[in-house]
Amino acid sequence: MAFRIGQGLDVHAFQEGDHVMLGGVRIAHDRGLAAHSDGDVALHAVCDALLGAAALGDIGQYFPPSEERWKGTDSAEFLAAVRDMLVQRDWQTVNVDITIACERPRLAPHIPEMRHCIAGILRLDADAVSVKATTTEKLGFCGREEGIAALAVALIQQD
Protein backbone atom coordinates (compact mmCIF):
# COMPACT_ATOMS: atom_id res chain seq x y z
CA MET A 1 0.00 0.00 0.00
CA ALA A 2 1.35 3.44 -0.94
CA PHE A 3 0.65 6.67 0.93
CA ARG A 4 1.32 10.25 -0.14
CA ILE A 5 0.84 13.63 1.48
CA GLY A 6 0.10 16.87 -0.35
CA GLN A 7 -0.42 20.46 0.68
CA GLY A 8 -2.37 23.30 -0.86
CA LEU A 9 -2.58 27.03 -0.27
CA ASP A 10 -5.05 29.51 -1.68
CA VAL A 11 -5.65 33.21 -1.12
CA HIS A 12 -8.31 35.59 -2.40
CA ALA A 13 -8.80 39.29 -1.79
CA PHE A 14 -12.07 40.82 -0.70
CA GLN A 15 -14.26 42.76 -3.10
CA GLU A 16 -17.81 44.07 -3.02
CA GLY A 17 -20.36 41.41 -2.18
CA ASP A 18 -22.69 40.05 0.46
CA HIS A 19 -21.22 36.60 1.20
CA VAL A 20 -18.19 34.35 0.99
CA MET A 21 -18.07 30.69 0.02
CA LEU A 22 -15.87 28.68 2.37
CA GLY A 23 -15.70 24.91 2.56
CA GLY A 24 -18.70 24.69 0.28
CA VAL A 25 -20.82 26.81 2.62
CA ARG A 26 -22.33 30.22 1.81
CA ILE A 27 -21.56 32.56 4.70
CA ALA A 28 -23.15 36.00 4.93
CA HIS A 29 -20.54 38.76 5.02
CA ASP A 30 -20.33 42.43 4.12
CA ARG A 31 -17.88 41.60 1.30
CA GLY A 32 -17.26 38.82 -1.20
CA LEU A 33 -14.06 37.27 -2.53
CA ALA A 34 -12.53 38.35 -5.82
CA ALA A 35 -12.17 35.28 -8.01
CA HIS A 36 -13.00 33.86 -11.41
CA SER A 37 -14.92 30.99 -9.77
CA ASP A 38 -16.83 31.34 -6.49
CA GLY A 39 -13.52 32.00 -4.70
CA ASP A 40 -13.81 29.20 -2.12
CA VAL A 41 -10.23 29.28 -0.81
CA ALA A 42 -10.80 26.23 1.39
CA LEU A 43 -11.94 23.99 -1.46
CA HIS A 44 -9.23 25.36 -3.76
CA ALA A 45 -6.57 24.54 -1.15
CA VAL A 46 -7.96 21.01 -0.78
CA CYS A 47 -7.88 20.56 -4.56
CA ASP A 48 -4.22 21.57 -4.63
CA ALA A 49 -3.38 19.33 -1.67
CA LEU A 50 -4.95 16.31 -3.36
CA LEU A 51 -3.44 17.09 -6.76
CA GLY A 52 -0.05 17.62 -5.13
CA ALA A 53 -0.24 14.34 -3.25
CA ALA A 54 -0.91 12.50 -6.52
CA ALA A 55 1.77 14.54 -8.36
CA LEU A 56 -0.87 15.83 -10.79
CA GLY A 57 0.00 19.52 -10.72
CA ASP A 58 -2.32 22.22 -9.44
CA ILE A 59 -5.85 23.49 -9.76
CA GLY A 60 -4.87 26.17 -12.31
CA GLN A 61 -3.78 23.50 -14.80
CA TYR A 62 -7.25 21.97 -14.88
CA PHE A 63 -9.50 24.97 -14.21
CA PRO A 64 -7.57 28.03 -15.43
CA PRO A 65 -9.10 31.41 -14.64
CA SER A 66 -8.33 32.41 -18.23
CA GLU A 67 -11.12 30.09 -19.43
CA GLU A 68 -14.53 31.71 -19.47
CA ARG A 69 -16.30 28.38 -18.82
CA TRP A 70 -15.06 28.39 -15.21
CA LYS A 71 -16.46 31.88 -14.46
CA GLY A 72 -18.61 31.74 -11.35
CA THR A 73 -18.24 27.96 -11.01
CA ASP A 74 -19.11 26.35 -7.70
CA SER A 75 -15.76 25.11 -6.38
CA ALA A 76 -17.44 21.90 -5.22
CA GLU A 77 -17.39 20.96 -8.93
CA PHE A 78 -13.61 21.41 -8.98
CA LEU A 79 -13.16 19.25 -5.89
CA ALA A 80 -15.45 16.51 -7.27
CA ALA A 81 -13.46 16.52 -10.52
CA VAL A 82 -10.17 16.25 -8.59
CA ARG A 83 -11.63 13.40 -6.53
CA ASP A 84 -12.53 11.61 -9.78
CA MET A 85 -9.04 12.19 -11.22
CA LEU A 86 -7.53 10.48 -8.19
CA VAL A 87 -10.03 7.61 -8.27
CA GLN A 88 -9.20 7.00 -11.95
CA ARG A 89 -5.58 6.53 -10.87
CA ASP A 90 -6.55 4.21 -7.98
CA TRP A 91 -5.90 6.83 -5.28
CA GLN A 92 -8.26 7.20 -2.36
CA THR A 93 -8.40 10.17 0.00
CA VAL A 94 -7.71 9.16 3.59
CA ASN A 95 -8.19 12.52 5.28
CA VAL A 96 -7.87 16.27 4.81
CA ASP A 97 -7.00 19.00 7.29
CA ILE A 98 -7.78 22.63 6.45
CA THR A 99 -6.90 25.87 8.21
CA ILE A 100 -8.69 29.07 7.17
CA ALA A 101 -7.16 32.40 8.19
CA CYS A 102 -9.33 35.50 8.45
CA GLU A 103 -10.41 38.08 11.00
CA ARG A 104 -13.99 38.10 9.73
CA PRO A 105 -16.42 36.56 9.12
CA ARG A 106 -16.51 34.46 12.24
CA LEU A 107 -16.23 30.85 11.07
CA ALA A 108 -16.67 28.69 14.18
CA PRO A 109 -20.46 28.37 13.79
CA HIS A 110 -20.02 27.15 10.18
CA ILE A 111 -17.29 24.55 10.69
CA PRO A 112 -19.57 21.53 11.23
CA GLU A 113 -21.41 22.29 7.97
CA MET A 114 -18.10 22.79 6.12
CA ARG A 115 -16.82 19.43 7.36
CA HIS A 116 -20.03 17.72 6.30
CA CYS A 117 -19.97 19.37 2.86
CA ILE A 118 -16.33 18.53 2.14
CA ALA A 119 -16.77 14.98 3.40
CA GLY A 120 -19.74 14.54 1.09
CA ILE A 121 -17.82 15.74 -1.95
CA LEU A 122 -14.85 13.51 -1.15
CA ARG A 123 -17.06 10.57 -0.14
CA LEU A 124 -15.48 10.43 3.31
CA ASP A 125 -16.83 10.24 6.83
CA ALA A 126 -16.96 13.69 8.42
CA ASP A 127 -14.41 12.57 11.01
CA ALA A 128 -11.84 12.35 8.18
CA VAL A 129 -12.22 16.09 7.50
CA SER A 130 -10.79 18.69 9.84
CA VAL A 131 -11.54 22.39 9.41
CA LYS A 132 -9.97 24.96 11.68
CA ALA A 133 -10.31 28.73 11.72
CA THR A 134 -7.72 31.18 12.96
CA THR A 135 -6.96 34.86 12.84
CA THR A 136 -3.59 36.40 12.17
CA GLU A 137 -3.85 38.68 15.21
CA LYS A 138 -4.44 41.69 12.95
CA LEU A 139 -1.13 41.05 11.13
CA GLY A 140 -0.67 40.85 7.35
CA PHE A 141 -3.32 41.05 4.63
CA CYS A 142 -5.67 38.71 6.51
CA GLY A 143 -5.27 40.75 9.68
CA ARG A 144 -6.01 43.96 7.79
CA GLU A 145 -9.15 42.21 6.47
CA GLU A 146 -8.00 42.46 2.86
CA GLY A 147 -8.67 38.81 2.12
CA ILE A 148 -8.83 35.21 3.28
CA ALA A 149 -6.22 32.44 3.08
CA ALA A 150 -6.57 28.67 3.43
CA LEU A 151 -3.99 25.95 3.84
CA ALA A 152 -4.85 22.26 3.38
CA VAL A 153 -3.01 19.00 3.87
CA ALA A 154 -4.28 15.72 2.43
CA LEU A 155 -3.28 12.10 2.81
CA ILE A 156 -4.07 9.69 -0.03
CA GLN A 157 -3.50 5.96 -0.36
CA GLN A 158 -3.25 3.53 -3.23
CA ASP A 159 -3.76 -0.20 -2.87
mmCIF file with all atom_site columns, C-alpha atoms in Angstrom:
data_model
loop_
_atom_site.group_PDB
_atom_site.id
_atom_site.type_symbol
_atom_site.label_atom_id
_atom_site.label_alt_id
_atom_site.label_comp_id
_atom_site.label_asym_id
_atom_site.label_entity_id
_atom_site.label_seq_id
_atom_site.pdbx_PDB_ins_code
_atom_site.Cartn_x
_atom_site.Cartn_y
_atom_site.Cartn_z
_atom_site.occupancy
_atom_site.B_iso_or_equiv
_atom_site.pdbx_formal_charge
_atom_site.auth_seq_id
_atom_site.auth_comp_id
_atom_site.auth_asym_id
_atom_site.auth_atom_id
_atom_site.pdbx_PDB_model_num
ATOM 1   C CA . MET A 1 1   ? 0.000   0.000  0.000   1.00 0.00 ? 1   MET A CA 1
ATOM 2   C CA . ALA A 1 2   ? 1.348   3.438  -0.944  1.00 0.00 ? 2   ALA A CA 1
ATOM 3   C CA . PHE A 1 3   ? 0.654   6.669  0.934   1.00 0.00 ? 3   PHE A CA 1
ATOM 4   C CA . ARG A 1 4   ? 1.320   10.249 -0.138  1.00 0.00 ? 4   ARG A CA 1
ATOM 5   C CA . ILE A 1 5   ? 0.837   13.634 1.479   1.00 0.00 ? 5   ILE A CA 1
ATOM 6   C CA . GLY A 1 6   ? 0.095   16.865 -0.353  1.00 0.00 ? 6   GLY A CA 1
ATOM 7   C CA . GLN A 1 7   ? -0.420  20.458 0.675   1.00 0.00 ? 7   GLN A CA 1
ATOM 8   C CA . GLY A 1 8   ? -2.367  23.297 -0.860  1.00 0.00 ? 8   GLY A CA 1
ATOM 9   C CA . LEU A 1 9   ? -2.575  27.031 -0.273  1.00 0.00 ? 9   LEU A CA 1
ATOM 10  C CA . ASP A 1 10  ? -5.051  29.515 -1.685  1.00 0.00 ? 10  ASP A CA 1
ATOM 11  C CA . VAL A 1 11  ? -5.651  33.209 -1.121  1.00 0.00 ? 11  VAL A CA 1
ATOM 12  C CA . HIS A 1 12  ? -8.306  35.589 -2.403  1.00 0.00 ? 12  HIS A CA 1
ATOM 13  C CA . ALA A 1 13  ? -8.799  39.291 -1.794  1.00 0.00 ? 13  ALA A CA 1
ATOM 14  C CA . PHE A 1 14  ? -12.072 40.818 -0.704  1.00 0.00 ? 14  PHE A CA 1
ATOM 15  C CA . GLN A 1 15  ? -14.262 42.762 -3.104  1.00 0.00 ? 15  GLN A CA 1
ATOM 16  C CA . GLU A 1 16  ? -17.813 44.069 -3.022  1.00 0.00 ? 16  GLU A CA 1
ATOM 17  C CA . GLY A 1 17  ? -20.357 41.414 -2.178  1.00 0.00 ? 17  GLY A CA 1
ATOM 18  C CA . ASP A 1 18  ? -22.691 40.047 0.456   1.00 0.00 ? 18  ASP A CA 1
ATOM 19  C CA . HIS A 1 19  ? -21.224 36.604 1.196   1.00 0.00 ? 19  HIS A CA 1
ATOM 20  C CA . VAL A 1 20  ? -18.189 34.350 0.986   1.00 0.00 ? 20  VAL A CA 1
ATOM 21  C CA . MET A 1 21  ? -18.075 30.686 0.017   1.00 0.00 ? 21  MET A CA 1
ATOM 22  C CA . LEU A 1 22  ? -15.869 28.676 2.369   1.00 0.00 ? 22  LEU A CA 1
ATOM 23  C CA . GLY A 1 23  ? -15.696 24.910 2.560   1.00 0.00 ? 23  GLY A CA 1
ATOM 24  C CA . GLY A 1 24  ? -18.701 24.690 0.277   1.00 0.00 ? 24  GLY A CA 1
ATOM 25  C CA . VAL A 1 25  ? -20.823 26.813 2.624   1.00 0.00 ? 25  VAL A CA 1
ATOM 26  C CA . ARG A 1 26  ? -22.331 30.216 1.811   1.00 0.00 ? 26  ARG A CA 1
ATOM 27  C CA . ILE A 1 27  ? -21.556 32.563 4.704   1.00 0.00 ? 27  ILE A CA 1
ATOM 28  C CA . ALA A 1 28  ? -23.148 36.001 4.931   1.00 0.00 ? 28  ALA A CA 1
ATOM 29  C CA . HIS A 1 29  ? -20.539 38.763 5.024   1.00 0.00 ? 29  HIS A CA 1
ATOM 30  C CA . ASP A 1 30  ? -20.333 42.426 4.117   1.00 0.00 ? 30  ASP A CA 1
ATOM 31  C CA . ARG A 1 31  ? -17.885 41.595 1.299   1.00 0.00 ? 31  ARG A CA 1
ATOM 32  C CA . GLY A 1 32  ? -17.260 38.823 -1.197  1.00 0.00 ? 32  GLY A CA 1
ATOM 33  C CA . LEU A 1 33  ? -14.065 37.269 -2.531  1.00 0.00 ? 33  LEU A CA 1
ATOM 34  C CA . ALA A 1 34  ? -12.526 38.345 -5.823  1.00 0.00 ? 34  ALA A CA 1
ATOM 35  C CA . ALA A 1 35  ? -12.167 35.284 -8.014  1.00 0.00 ? 35  ALA A CA 1
ATOM 36  C CA . HIS A 1 36  ? -12.999 33.864 -11.406 1.00 0.00 ? 36  HIS A CA 1
ATOM 37  C CA . SER A 1 37  ? -14.923 30.995 -9.771  1.00 0.00 ? 37  SER A CA 1
ATOM 38  C CA . ASP A 1 38  ? -16.831 31.338 -6.488  1.00 0.00 ? 38  ASP A CA 1
ATOM 39  C CA . GLY A 1 39  ? -13.516 32.001 -4.703  1.00 0.00 ? 39  GLY A CA 1
ATOM 40  C CA . ASP A 1 40  ? -13.806 29.204 -2.123  1.00 0.00 ? 40  ASP A CA 1
ATOM 41  C CA . VAL A 1 41  ? -10.232 29.285 -0.813  1.00 0.00 ? 41  VAL A CA 1
ATOM 42  C CA . ALA A 1 42  ? -10.801 26.233 1.390   1.00 0.00 ? 42  ALA A CA 1
ATOM 43  C CA . LEU A 1 43  ? -11.939 23.991 -1.461  1.00 0.00 ? 43  LEU A CA 1
ATOM 44  C CA . HIS A 1 44  ? -9.227  25.362 -3.757  1.00 0.00 ? 44  HIS A CA 1
ATOM 45  C CA . ALA A 1 45  ? -6.572  24.540 -1.146  1.00 0.00 ? 45  ALA A CA 1
ATOM 46  C CA . VAL A 1 46  ? -7.964  21.008 -0.780  1.00 0.00 ? 46  VAL A CA 1
ATOM 47  C CA . CYS A 1 47  ? -7.878  20.564 -4.559  1.00 0.00 ? 47  CYS A CA 1
ATOM 48  C CA . ASP A 1 48  ? -4.224  21.573 -4.625  1.00 0.00 ? 48  ASP A CA 1
ATOM 49  C CA . ALA A 1 49  ? -3.379  19.334 -1.666  1.00 0.00 ? 49  ALA A CA 1
ATOM 50  C CA . LEU A 1 50  ? -4.952  16.311 -3.362  1.00 0.00 ? 50  LEU A CA 1
ATOM 51  C CA . LEU A 1 51  ? -3.436  17.085 -6.757  1.00 0.00 ? 51  LEU A CA 1
ATOM 52  C CA . GLY A 1 52  ? -0.046  17.620 -5.131  1.00 0.00 ? 52  GLY A CA 1
ATOM 53  C CA . ALA A 1 53  ? -0.239  14.335 -3.250  1.00 0.00 ? 53  ALA A CA 1
ATOM 54  C CA . ALA A 1 54  ? -0.911  12.504 -6.518  1.00 0.00 ? 54  ALA A CA 1
ATOM 55  C CA . ALA A 1 55  ? 1.770   14.541 -8.362  1.00 0.00 ? 55  ALA A CA 1
ATOM 56  C CA . LEU A 1 56  ? -0.866  15.834 -10.788 1.00 0.00 ? 56  LEU A CA 1
ATOM 57  C CA . GLY A 1 57  ? 0.003   19.520 -10.723 1.00 0.00 ? 57  GLY A CA 1
ATOM 58  C CA . ASP A 1 58  ? -2.316  22.217 -9.441  1.00 0.00 ? 58  ASP A CA 1
ATOM 59  C CA . ILE A 1 59  ? -5.855  23.494 -9.763  1.00 0.00 ? 59  ILE A CA 1
ATOM 60  C CA . GLY A 1 60  ? -4.870  26.168 -12.312 1.00 0.00 ? 60  GLY A CA 1
ATOM 61  C CA . GLN A 1 61  ? -3.783  23.500 -14.803 1.00 0.00 ? 61  GLN A CA 1
ATOM 62  C CA . TYR A 1 62  ? -7.250  21.969 -14.882 1.00 0.00 ? 62  TYR A CA 1
ATOM 63  C CA . PHE A 1 63  ? -9.500  24.970 -14.207 1.00 0.00 ? 63  PHE A CA 1
ATOM 64  C CA . PRO A 1 64  ? -7.571  28.028 -15.434 1.00 0.00 ? 64  PRO A CA 1
ATOM 65  C CA . PRO A 1 65  ? -9.096  31.414 -14.643 1.00 0.00 ? 65  PRO A CA 1
ATOM 66  C CA . SER A 1 66  ? -8.332  32.407 -18.235 1.00 0.00 ? 66  SER A CA 1
ATOM 67  C CA . GLU A 1 67  ? -11.117 30.089 -19.428 1.00 0.00 ? 67  GLU A CA 1
ATOM 68  C CA . GLU A 1 68  ? -14.535 31.705 -19.467 1.00 0.00 ? 68  GLU A CA 1
ATOM 69  C CA . ARG A 1 69  ? -16.304 28.382 -18.824 1.00 0.00 ? 69  ARG A CA 1
ATOM 70  C CA . TRP A 1 70  ? -15.063 28.394 -15.213 1.00 0.00 ? 70  TRP A CA 1
ATOM 71  C CA . LYS A 1 71  ? -16.458 31.878 -14.464 1.00 0.00 ? 71  LYS A CA 1
ATOM 72  C CA . GLY A 1 72  ? -18.613 31.737 -11.351 1.00 0.00 ? 72  GLY A CA 1
ATOM 73  C CA . THR A 1 73  ? -18.242 27.959 -11.007 1.00 0.00 ? 73  THR A CA 1
ATOM 74  C CA . ASP A 1 74  ? -19.111 26.349 -7.695  1.00 0.00 ? 74  ASP A CA 1
ATOM 75  C CA . SER A 1 75  ? -15.761 25.108 -6.375  1.00 0.00 ? 75  SER A CA 1
ATOM 76  C CA . ALA A 1 76  ? -17.440 21.898 -5.222  1.00 0.00 ? 76  ALA A CA 1
ATOM 77  C CA . GLU A 1 77  ? -17.394 20.957 -8.928  1.00 0.00 ? 77  GLU A CA 1
ATOM 78  C CA . PHE A 1 78  ? -13.611 21.409 -8.975  1.00 0.00 ? 78  PHE A CA 1
ATOM 79  C CA . LEU A 1 79  ? -13.163 19.246 -5.887  1.00 0.00 ? 79  LEU A CA 1
ATOM 80  C CA . ALA A 1 80  ? -15.445 16.515 -7.268  1.00 0.00 ? 80  ALA A CA 1
ATOM 81  C CA . ALA A 1 81  ? -13.458 16.518 -10.519 1.00 0.00 ? 81  ALA A CA 1
ATOM 82  C CA . VAL A 1 82  ? -10.172 16.252 -8.594  1.00 0.00 ? 82  VAL A CA 1
ATOM 83  C CA . ARG A 1 83  ? -11.627 13.398 -6.526  1.00 0.00 ? 83  ARG A CA 1
ATOM 84  C CA . ASP A 1 84  ? -12.530 11.612 -9.776  1.00 0.00 ? 84  ASP A CA 1
ATOM 85  C CA . MET A 1 85  ? -9.041  12.186 -11.223 1.00 0.00 ? 85  MET A CA 1
ATOM 86  C CA . LEU A 1 86  ? -7.534  10.479 -8.191  1.00 0.00 ? 86  LEU A CA 1
ATOM 87  C CA . VAL A 1 87  ? -10.026 7.605  -8.270  1.00 0.00 ? 87  VAL A CA 1
ATOM 88  C CA . GLN A 1 88  ? -9.204  6.999  -11.955 1.00 0.00 ? 88  GLN A CA 1
ATOM 89  C CA . ARG A 1 89  ? -5.579  6.527  -10.867 1.00 0.00 ? 89  ARG A CA 1
ATOM 90  C CA . ASP A 1 90  ? -6.545  4.211  -7.980  1.00 0.00 ? 90  ASP A CA 1
ATOM 91  C CA . TRP A 1 91  ? -5.898  6.834  -5.284  1.00 0.00 ? 91  TRP A CA 1
ATOM 92  C CA . GLN A 1 92  ? -8.262  7.205  -2.357  1.00 0.00 ? 92  GLN A CA 1
ATOM 93  C CA . THR A 1 93  ? -8.402  10.172 0.004   1.00 0.00 ? 93  THR A CA 1
ATOM 94  C CA . VAL A 1 94  ? -7.706  9.157  3.594   1.00 0.00 ? 94  VAL A CA 1
ATOM 95  C CA . ASN A 1 95  ? -8.191  12.522 5.284   1.00 0.00 ? 95  ASN A CA 1
ATOM 96  C CA . VAL A 1 96  ? -7.873  16.268 4.814   1.00 0.00 ? 96  VAL A CA 1
ATOM 97  C CA . ASP A 1 97  ? -6.995  18.997 7.295   1.00 0.00 ? 97  ASP A CA 1
ATOM 98  C CA . ILE A 1 98  ? -7.783  22.627 6.453   1.00 0.00 ? 98  ILE A CA 1
ATOM 99  C CA . THR A 1 99  ? -6.895  25.870 8.205   1.00 0.00 ? 99  THR A CA 1
ATOM 100 C CA . ILE A 1 100 ? -8.685  29.072 7.170   1.00 0.00 ? 100 ILE A CA 1
ATOM 101 C CA . ALA A 1 101 ? -7.157  32.403 8.191   1.00 0.00 ? 101 ALA A CA 1
ATOM 102 C CA . CYS A 1 102 ? -9.326  35.503 8.454   1.00 0.00 ? 102 CYS A CA 1
ATOM 103 C CA . GLU A 1 103 ? -10.412 38.080 11.002  1.00 0.00 ? 103 GLU A CA 1
ATOM 104 C CA . ARG A 1 104 ? -13.991 38.103 9.734   1.00 0.00 ? 104 ARG A CA 1
ATOM 105 C CA . PRO A 1 105 ? -16.421 36.559 9.119   1.00 0.00 ? 105 PRO A CA 1
ATOM 106 C CA . ARG A 1 106 ? -16.512 34.457 12.240  1.00 0.00 ? 106 ARG A CA 1
ATOM 107 C CA . LEU A 1 107 ? -16.226 30.855 11.071  1.00 0.00 ? 107 LEU A CA 1
ATOM 108 C CA . ALA A 1 108 ? -16.674 28.688 14.178  1.00 0.00 ? 108 ALA A CA 1
ATOM 109 C CA . PRO A 1 109 ? -20.464 28.367 13.787  1.00 0.00 ? 109 PRO A CA 1
ATOM 110 C CA . HIS A 1 110 ? -20.019 27.149 10.180  1.00 0.00 ? 110 HIS A CA 1
ATOM 111 C CA . ILE A 1 111 ? -17.292 24.551 10.694  1.00 0.00 ? 111 ILE A CA 1
ATOM 112 C CA . PRO A 1 112 ? -19.574 21.531 11.228  1.00 0.00 ? 112 PRO A CA 1
ATOM 113 C CA . GLU A 1 113 ? -21.407 22.293 7.969   1.00 0.00 ? 113 GLU A CA 1
ATOM 114 C CA . MET A 1 114 ? -18.095 22.791 6.123   1.00 0.00 ? 114 MET A CA 1
ATOM 115 C CA . ARG A 1 115 ? -16.816 19.433 7.364   1.00 0.00 ? 115 ARG A CA 1
ATOM 116 C CA . HIS A 1 116 ? -20.026 17.720 6.303   1.00 0.00 ? 116 HIS A CA 1
ATOM 117 C CA . CYS A 1 117 ? -19.972 19.370 2.861   1.00 0.00 ? 117 CYS A CA 1
ATOM 118 C CA . ILE A 1 118 ? -16.328 18.531 2.138   1.00 0.00 ? 118 ILE A CA 1
ATOM 119 C CA . ALA A 1 119 ? -16.772 14.979 3.403   1.00 0.00 ? 119 ALA A CA 1
ATOM 120 C CA . GLY A 1 120 ? -19.740 14.543 1.094   1.00 0.00 ? 120 GLY A CA 1
ATOM 121 C CA . ILE A 1 121 ? -17.825 15.737 -1.949  1.00 0.00 ? 121 ILE A CA 1
ATOM 122 C CA . LEU A 1 122 ? -14.851 13.511 -1.154  1.00 0.00 ? 122 LEU A CA 1
ATOM 123 C CA . ARG A 1 123 ? -17.062 10.569 -0.138  1.00 0.00 ? 123 ARG A CA 1
ATOM 124 C CA . LEU A 1 124 ? -15.485 10.426 3.310   1.00 0.00 ? 124 LEU A CA 1
ATOM 125 C CA . ASP A 1 125 ? -16.827 10.244 6.831   1.00 0.00 ? 125 ASP A CA 1
ATOM 126 C CA . ALA A 1 126 ? -16.960 13.689 8.418   1.00 0.00 ? 126 ALA A CA 1
ATOM 127 C CA . ASP A 1 127 ? -14.405 12.570 11.011  1.00 0.00 ? 127 ASP A CA 1
ATOM 128 C CA . ALA A 1 128 ? -11.836 12.351 8.181   1.00 0.00 ? 128 ALA A CA 1
ATOM 129 C CA . VAL A 1 129 ? -12.221 16.086 7.497   1.00 0.00 ? 129 VAL A CA 1
ATOM 130 C CA . SER A 1 130 ? -10.791 18.691 9.840   1.00 0.00 ? 130 SER A CA 1
ATOM 131 C CA . VAL A 1 131 ? -11.540 22.392 9.407   1.00 0.00 ? 131 VAL A CA 1
ATOM 132 C CA . LYS A 1 132 ? -9.969  24.959 11.676  1.00 0.00 ? 132 LYS A CA 1
ATOM 133 C CA . ALA A 1 133 ? -10.309 28.731 11.720  1.00 0.00 ? 133 ALA A CA 1
ATOM 134 C CA . THR A 1 134 ? -7.722  31.181 12.957  1.00 0.00 ? 134 THR A CA 1
ATOM 135 C CA . THR A 1 135 ? -6.962  34.864 12.840  1.00 0.00 ? 135 THR A CA 1
ATOM 136 C CA . THR A 1 136 ? -3.586  36.396 12.172  1.00 0.00 ? 136 THR A CA 1
ATOM 137 C CA . GLU A 1 137 ? -3.847  38.679 15.215  1.00 0.00 ? 137 GLU A CA 1
ATOM 138 C CA . LYS A 1 138 ? -4.441  41.694 12.954  1.00 0.00 ? 138 LYS A CA 1
ATOM 139 C CA . LEU A 1 139 ? -1.134  41.054 11.128  1.00 0.00 ? 139 LEU A CA 1
ATOM 140 C CA . GLY A 1 140 ? -0.668  40.853 7.345   1.00 0.00 ? 140 GLY A CA 1
ATOM 141 C CA . PHE A 1 141 ? -3.321  41.049 4.634   1.00 0.00 ? 141 PHE A CA 1
ATOM 142 C CA . CYS A 1 142 ? -5.671  38.705 6.510   1.00 0.00 ? 142 CYS A CA 1
ATOM 143 C CA . GLY A 1 143 ? -5.267  40.751 9.678   1.00 0.00 ? 143 GLY A CA 1
ATOM 144 C CA . ARG A 1 144 ? -6.010  43.956 7.791   1.00 0.00 ? 144 ARG A CA 1
ATOM 145 C CA . GLU A 1 145 ? -9.146  42.215 6.473   1.00 0.00 ? 145 GLU A CA 1
ATOM 146 C CA . GLU A 1 146 ? -8.005  42.465 2.864   1.00 0.00 ? 146 GLU A CA 1
ATOM 147 C CA . GLY A 1 147 ? -8.673  38.806 2.119   1.00 0.00 ? 147 GLY A CA 1
ATOM 148 C CA . ILE A 1 148 ? -8.826  35.211 3.283   1.00 0.00 ? 148 ILE A CA 1
ATOM 149 C CA . ALA A 1 149 ? -6.224  32.435 3.081   1.00 0.00 ? 149 ALA A CA 1
ATOM 150 C CA . ALA A 1 150 ? -6.572  28.672 3.434   1.00 0.00 ? 150 ALA A CA 1
ATOM 151 C CA . LEU A 1 151 ? -3.993  25.946 3.838   1.00 0.00 ? 151 LEU A CA 1
ATOM 152 C CA . ALA A 1 152 ? -4.850  22.264 3.376   1.00 0.00 ? 152 ALA A CA 1
ATOM 153 C CA . VAL A 1 153 ? -3.007  19.005 3.867   1.00 0.00 ? 153 VAL A CA 1
ATOM 154 C CA . ALA A 1 154 ? -4.275  15.716 2.428   1.00 0.00 ? 154 ALA A CA 1
ATOM 155 C CA . LEU A 1 155 ? -3.275  12.096 2.814   1.00 0.00 ? 155 LEU A CA 1
ATOM 156 C CA . ILE A 1 156 ? -4.066  9.695  -0.031  1.00 0.00 ? 156 ILE A CA 1
ATOM 157 C CA . GLN A 1 157 ? -3.500  5.965  -0.363  1.00 0.00 ? 157 GLN A CA 1
ATOM 158 C CA . GLN A 1 158 ? -3.246  3.534  -3.226  1.00 0.00 ? 158 GLN A CA 1
ATOM 159 C CA . ASP A 1 159 ? -3.761  -0.197 -2.873  1.00 0.00 ? 159 ASP A CA 1
#
